[in-house]
């Protein structure tokens, strides 16, 4: 299948998704699938699954796909690429799935048990659009076998296993990362609203979610609470609220200073990985020192959300951490370049 046909197929999938998302028919296939996904994984609430699907549909714009792939020369002979999918947020591995197929390779997909409803639905719709893809996609529940390369995402612990198990083939192994935000005190209301979106979308479970905020010494972190009302519904989610109550109890028992609005906790901490329902913050008064601190932690950082582009990597605008462009690669590893060289 030539590249143009692959692009057309994914572009048509994007159009189909957009149509189903905007349909008033509550019984359409997509909405039924979303209900099934939520039944299997309580974290996959309708609002968050919809947000993920809307972003995917936007990325599957035909001109976007053409511009994205135009910088590469893909081999005519395809390889089989194993894809070990994560399941922390809805369809988190779709971009890797897209990259493997758009580059002309076959995908051997091992789904996460946490997200094994939505991806099969998209695969079905893709094959309806372009039946040839049925020969390019294998979904397995077992151990990956007979592959030429692999892309695997997991925890730091599972990454050690992946690195050993896949050491004989070309691979991309992704570990735990989180995202940070840097405020300078001049942010607008819209930007701070966007920051909260970056922190709480998907309950904060994604590697692109902000889990740590650096603030100027004069900034009162409690000012952010007035920007959180959009996400008040998360306190009604039993899994999220259980985490909140647990963390709050720990801080109260240990007399740990923190701020609390009944469903989100701010805690001053030098760490980068905050618990669910907690946002860490740290004060700074020297930008150069902060730049060095962040650069030293780059192996733990996925996104830097900031107005300023003065850090070791390009900053992401407020509100865009969980709204990546198609060429925003996880861990800053160009997936298409990796696939181009197979």
Coordinates of C-alpha atoms in Angstrom, one line a residue:
X1 CA 0.0 0.0 0.0
X2 CA 1.5 3.3 -1.0
X3 CA 1.9 6.2 1.4
X4 CA -0.9 8.3 -0.2
X5 CA -3.4 5.4 0.4
X6 CA -2.3 5.1 4.0
X7 CA -2.7 8.8 4.6
X8 CA -6.2 8.7 2.9
X9 CA -7.2 5.9 5.2
X10 CA -6.2 7.6 8.4
X11 CA -7.7 10.9 7.2
X12 CA -11.0 9.1 6.6
X13 CA -10.8 7.6 10.0
X14 CA -10.4 11.1 11.5
X15 CA -13.5 12.3 9.5
X16 CA -15.5 9.3 10.7
X17 CA -14.5 10.0 14.3
X18 CA -15.4 13.6 14.1
X19 CA -18.8 12.7 12.7
X20 CA -19.5 10.2 15.4
X21 CA -18.4 12.5 18.2
X22 CA -20.7 15.3 17.0
X23 CA -23.7 13.0 16.3
X24 CA -26.7 13.4 18.4
X25 CA -27.5 9.7 18.2
X26 CA -26.7 8.3 21.6
X27 CA -26.8 4.8 20.2
X28 CA -24.0 5.2 17.7
X29 CA -21.2 2.6 17.8
X30 CA -18.6 5.0 19.2
X31 CA -20.7 6.0 22.2
X32 CA -21.5 2.4 22.9
X33 CA -17.8 1.7 22.8
X34 CA -17.1 4.5 25.2
X35 CA -19.6 3.1 27.7
X36 CA -17.9 -0.3 27.5
X37 CA -14.5 1.3 28.0
X38 CA -15.7 3.0 31.1
X39 CA -17.3 -0.2 32.5
X40 CA -13.9 -1.9 32.1
X41 CA -11.8 1.0 33.4
X42 CA -13.5 3.5 35.7
X43 CA -10.8 6.1 35.0
X44 CA -12.1 6.4 31.4
X45 CA -15.0 8.7 31.9
X46 CA -16.8 10.1 28.9
X47 CA -15.4 13.6 29.1
X48 CA -11.8 12.4 29.1
X49 CA -12.3 9.7 26.4
X50 CA -14.0 12.4 24.2
X51 CA -11.1 14.8 24.7
X52 CA -8.6 12.1 23.6
X53 CA -10.7 11.2 20.5
X54 CA -11.1 14.8 19.5
X55 CA -7.4 15.3 19.7
X56 CA -6.8 12.1 17.6
X57 CA -9.4 13.3 15.0
X58 CA -7.5 16.7 14.8
X59 CA -4.2 14.9 14.2
X60 CA -5.7 12.8 11.4
X61 CA -6.3 15.8 9.2
X62 CA -5.1 15.0 5.7
X63 CA -2.9 18.0 5.3
X64 CA -1.4 17.5 8.7
X65 CA -0.6 13.8 7.9
X66 CA 1.0 14.9 4.5
X67 CA 3.2 17.5 6.1
X68 CA 4.2 15.2 8.9
X69 CA 5.3 12.3 6.6
X70 CA 6.8 14.5 3.9
X71 CA 10.2 14.8 5.8
X72 CA 10.8 11.0 5.6
X73 CA 11.6 8.4 3.0
X74 CA 10.0 5.1 4.0
X75 CA 11.3 1.8 2.7
X76 CA 9.1 -0.2 0.3
X77 CA 9.8 -3.4 2.3
X78 CA 7.8 -3.5 5.5
X79 CA 9.0 -4.9 8.9
X80 CA 7.0 -6.1 11.8
X81 CA 7.1 -3.7 14.8
X82 CA 6.0 -5.0 18.2
X83 CA 4.0 -2.4 20.1
X84 CA 3.5 -2.8 23.9
X85 CA 0.8 -0.4 24.7
X86 CA 0.3 1.5 28.0
X87 CA -3.2 2.0 29.5
X88 CA -2.8 4.9 31.9
X89 CA -5.0 7.3 29.8
X90 CA -7.4 6.6 26.9
X91 CA -5.7 5.6 23.6
X92 CA -2.3 6.8 24.9
X93 CA -0.5 4.4 22.4
X94 CA -2.5 5.5 19.3
X95 CA 0.3 7.8 18.1
X96 CA 2.7 4.9 18.1
X97 CA 0.2 2.7 16.3
X98 CA -0.4 5.5 13.7
X99 CA 3.4 6.0 13.2
X100 CA 4.0 2.3 12.6
X101 CA 1.3 1.9 10.0
X102 CA 1.8 5.3 8.3
X103 CA 5.4 4.4 7.8
X104 CA 4.4 1.2 5.9
X105 CA 5.2 -1.4 8.5
X106 CA 3.1 -4.1 10.2
X107 CA 2.1 -3.7 13.8
X108 CA 2.1 -6.5 16.3
X109 CA 0.0 -4.9 19.1
X110 CA -0.2 -6.0 22.7
X111 CA -2.9 -4.0 24.4
X112 CA -3.0 -3.0 28.0
X113 CA -5.7 -4.7 30.0
X114 CA -6.7 -1.2 31.1
X115 CA -7.4 0.0 27.6
X116 CA -8.5 -2.9 25.4
X117 CA -11.8 -1.6 24.2
X118 CA -11.1 1.7 22.4
X119 CA -8.2 0.6 20.3
X120 CA -10.0 -2.4 18.8
X121 CA -12.8 -0.1 17.9
X122 CA -10.5 2.2 16.0
X123 CA -8.8 -0.7 14.3
X124 CA -12.2 -2.0 13.1
X125 CA -13.1 1.4 11.7
X126 CA -9.7 1.8 10.0
X127 CA -10.1 -1.6 8.3
X128 CA -13.6 -0.7 7.2
X129 CA -12.0 2.4 5.6
X130 CA -9.1 0.5 4.0
X131 CA -9.4 -3.3 4.1
X132 CA -5.8 -3.8 3.2
X133 CA -4.8 -2.8 6.8
X134 CA -6.2 -6.1 8.0
X135 CA -3.0 -7.7 6.7
X136 CA -0.9 -5.1 8.5
X137 CA -2.4 -5.4 12.0
X138 CA -2.0 -8.3 14.5
X139 CA -3.4 -8.0 18.0
X140 CA -2.1 -10.5 20.6
X141 CA -2.7 -11.2 24.3
X142 CA 0.4 -13.3 24.6
X143 CA 4.2 -12.8 24.5
X144 CA 5.4 -10.9 21.4
X145 CA 7.1 -13.2 18.9
X146 CA 8.5 -12.8 15.3
X147 CA 9.1 -9.1 15.2
X148 CA 11.9 -6.9 13.8
X149 CA 11.7 -3.9 16.2
X150 CA 9.7 -2.9 19.2
X151 CA 8.2 0.2 20.9
X152 CA 7.3 -0.5 24.6
X153 CA 5.9 1.8 27.2
X154 CA 5.7 1.0 30.9
X155 CA 6.9 1.8 34.4
X156 CA 10.5 2.1 35.4
X157 CA 10.4 -1.5 36.7
X158 CA 8.8 -2.9 33.5
X159 CA 11.3 -0.9 31.4
X160 CA 14.2 -2.9 32.9
X161 CA 12.4 -6.1 31.8
X162 CA 11.8 -4.6 28.3
X163 CA 15.4 -3.6 27.9
X164 CA 16.5 -7.1 28.7
X165 CA 13.9 -9.0 26.7
X166 CA 14.1 -6.8 23.6
X167 CA 17.9 -6.2 23.7
X168 CA 18.4 -8.2 20.4
X169 CA 16.2 -5.9 18.3
X170 CA 16.0 -2.2 17.6
X171 CA 13.7 -0.6 20.2
X172 CA 12.3 2.4 21.9
X173 CA 11.7 1.8 25.6
X174 CA 9.7 4.4 27.5
X175 CA 9.8 4.8 31.3
X176 CA 8.0 6.9 33.9
X177 CA 8.0 10.6 33.2
X178 CA 5.9 13.6 34.3
X179 CA 5.5 17.2 33.3
X180 CA 6.3 20.5 35.0
X181 CA 5.1 24.1 34.7
X182 CA 7.0 27.3 35.4
X183 CA 5.2 30.4 36.3
X184 CA 6.7 33.9 36.2
X185 CA 3.8 35.7 37.9
X186 CA 2.5 37.4 34.7
X187 CA 0.2 34.6 33.5
X188 CA -3.2 35.6 32.3
X189 CA -6.5 34.1 33.6
X190 CA -6.7 32.0 30.4
X191 CA -3.2 30.7 30.9
X192 CA -3.8 29.7 34.5
X193 CA -7.1 28.0 33.4
X194 CA -5.0 26.1 30.8
X195 CA -2.5 25.1 33.5
X196 CA -5.2 23.4 35.5
X197 CA -6.3 21.6 32.4
X198 CA -2.7 20.4 32.0
X199 CA -2.7 19.1 35.5
X200 CA -6.2 17.5 35.9
X201 CA -7.1 16.2 32.5
X202 CA -7.3 12.4 32.7
X203 CA -7.2 12.9 36.5
X204 CA -3.5 13.7 36.1
X205 CA -2.6 10.1 35.2
X206 CA -0.7 10.9 32.0
X207 CA 3.1 11.6 31.6
X208 CA 2.1 14.8 29.9
X209 CA 0.1 15.9 32.9
X210 CA 1.7 18.6 35.0
X211 CA 2.6 17.2 38.5
X212 CA 4.9 20.0 39.6
X213 CA 4.7 23.8 39.4
X214 CA 7.7 26.1 39.9
X215 CA 6.5 29.5 41.2
X216 CA 8.2 32.8 42.0
X217 CA 8.8 33.4 45.7
X218 CA 6.0 36.1 45.8
X219 CA 3.4 33.9 44.2
X220 CA 0.6 32.5 46.4
X221 CA -0.1 29.0 45.2
X222 CA -3.7 29.2 46.6
X223 CA -4.5 31.7 43.8
X224 CA -4.8 28.7 41.5
X225 CA -7.8 27.3 43.3
X226 CA -10.1 29.8 41.6
X227 CA -9.2 28.3 38.2
X228 CA -10.2 24.8 39.2
X229 CA -14.0 24.9 39.0
X230 CA -14.1 23.3 35.6
X231 CA -12.8 20.1 37.2
X232 CA -15.1 20.1 40.3
X233 CA -16.7 16.9 39.0
X234 CA -13.6 14.8 39.7
X235 CA -14.4 14.9 43.4
X236 CA -17.4 12.8 42.6
X237 CA -15.2 10.1 41.1
X238 CA -14.7 7.4 43.8
X239 CA -11.3 6.3 42.7
X240 CA -9.9 9.8 42.5
X241 CA -11.6 10.9 45.8
X242 CA -10.2 7.8 47.6
X243 CA -6.7 8.9 46.6
X244 CA -7.4 12.4 47.7
X245 CA -8.7 11.3 51.1
X246 CA -5.8 9.0 51.6
X247 CA -3.2 11.7 50.8
X248 CA -5.0 14.3 52.9
X249 CA -5.1 11.9 55.9
X250 CA -1.3 11.2 55.6
X251 CA -0.5 14.9 55.5
X252 CA -2.8 15.6 58.5
X253 CA -1.4 12.8 60.6
X254 CA 2.1 13.8 59.8
X255 CA 1.3 17.5 60.3
X256 CA 2.8 18.1 56.8
X257 CA 2.0 21.6 55.6
X258 CA -0.3 21.7 52.6
X259 CA -3.2 23.6 51.0
X260 CA -6.5 21.9 50.3
X261 CA -9.8 22.8 48.6
X262 CA -11.6 19.5 49.3
X263 CA -10.4 17.7 46.2
X264 CA -7.0 19.0 45.2
X265 CA -3.9 19.3 47.4
X266 CA -1.0 21.7 46.9
X267 CA 2.2 20.6 48.7
X268 CA 5.6 22.2 48.6
X269 CA 8.1 19.5 47.6
X270 CA 11.3 19.2 45.6
X271 CA 10.1 16.0 43.9
X272 CA 8.8 15.8 40.4
X273 CA 6.3 12.9 40.7
X274 CA 3.4 13.9 42.9
X275 CA 0.7 11.4 44.1
X276 CA -2.7 11.4 42.4
X277 CA -4.8 14.3 43.7
X278 CA -1.7 16.2 44.8
X279 CA 0.2 19.0 42.9
X280 CA 3.7 19.7 44.1
X281 CA 5.1 23.2 43.9
X282 CA 8.5 24.8 44.5
X283 CA 9.5 28.4 44.8
X284 CA 12.4 29.9 42.9
X285 CA 14.1 33.3 42.9
X286 CA 17.0 32.6 40.4
X287 CA 16.1 31.6 36.8
X288 CA 19.6 30.4 36.0
X289 CA 19.6 28.0 39.0
X290 CA 16.1 26.8 38.0
X291 CA 17.3 26.2 34.4
X292 CA 20.1 24.0 35.7
X293 CA 17.8 22.1 38.1
X294 CA 15.4 21.3 35.3
X295 CA 18.1 20.3 32.9
X296 CA 19.5 17.9 35.4
X297 CA 16.1 16.2 35.7
X298 CA 15.4 15.9 32.0
X299 CA 15.2 12.1 32.1
X300 CA 12.2 12.5 34.3
X301 CA 10.4 15.3 32.3
X302 CA 8.0 14.9 29.4
X303 CA 6.7 18.5 28.9
X304 CA 7.8 21.9 30.2
X305 CA 4.7 24.2 30.3
X306 CA 5.8 27.8 30.3
X307 CA 5.5 31.2 28.6
X308 CA 9.2 31.3 28.2
X309 CA 11.5 29.2 25.9
X310 CA 14.6 29.4 28.0
X311 CA 14.9 25.8 29.1
X312 CA 16.7 22.8 27.7
X313 CA 13.8 21.9 25.4
X314 CA 11.0 23.8 23.7
X315 CA 8.2 24.8 26.1
X316 CA 4.6 23.8 25.7
X317 CA 2.0 26.5 25.9
X318 CA -0.5 26.6 28.8
X319 CA -3.4 24.3 28.1
X320 CA -1.6 22.3 25.5
X321 CA 0.2 19.6 27.5
X322 CA -2.5 17.1 26.8
X323 CA -3.2 18.5 23.3
X324 CA 0.0 17.6 21.5
X325 CA 0.7 18.2 17.9
X326 CA 1.3 15.2 15.7
X327 CA 5.1 15.8 15.7
X328 CA 5.3 16.1 19.5
X329 CA 7.1 12.8 20.2
X330 CA 7.1 11.1 23.6
X331 CA 10.5 11.4 25.3
X332 CA 11.7 13.6 22.4
X333 CA 12.4 10.5 20.3
X334 CA 11.4 10.9 16.7
X335 CA 9.3 7.8 16.2
X336 CA 9.1 8.2 12.4
X337 CA 12.8 8.5 12.1
X338 CA 13.3 5.3 14.1
X339 CA 10.8 3.5 11.8
X340 CA 12.3 5.0 8.7
X341 CA 15.7 3.4 9.5
X342 CA 14.4 -0.1 10.0

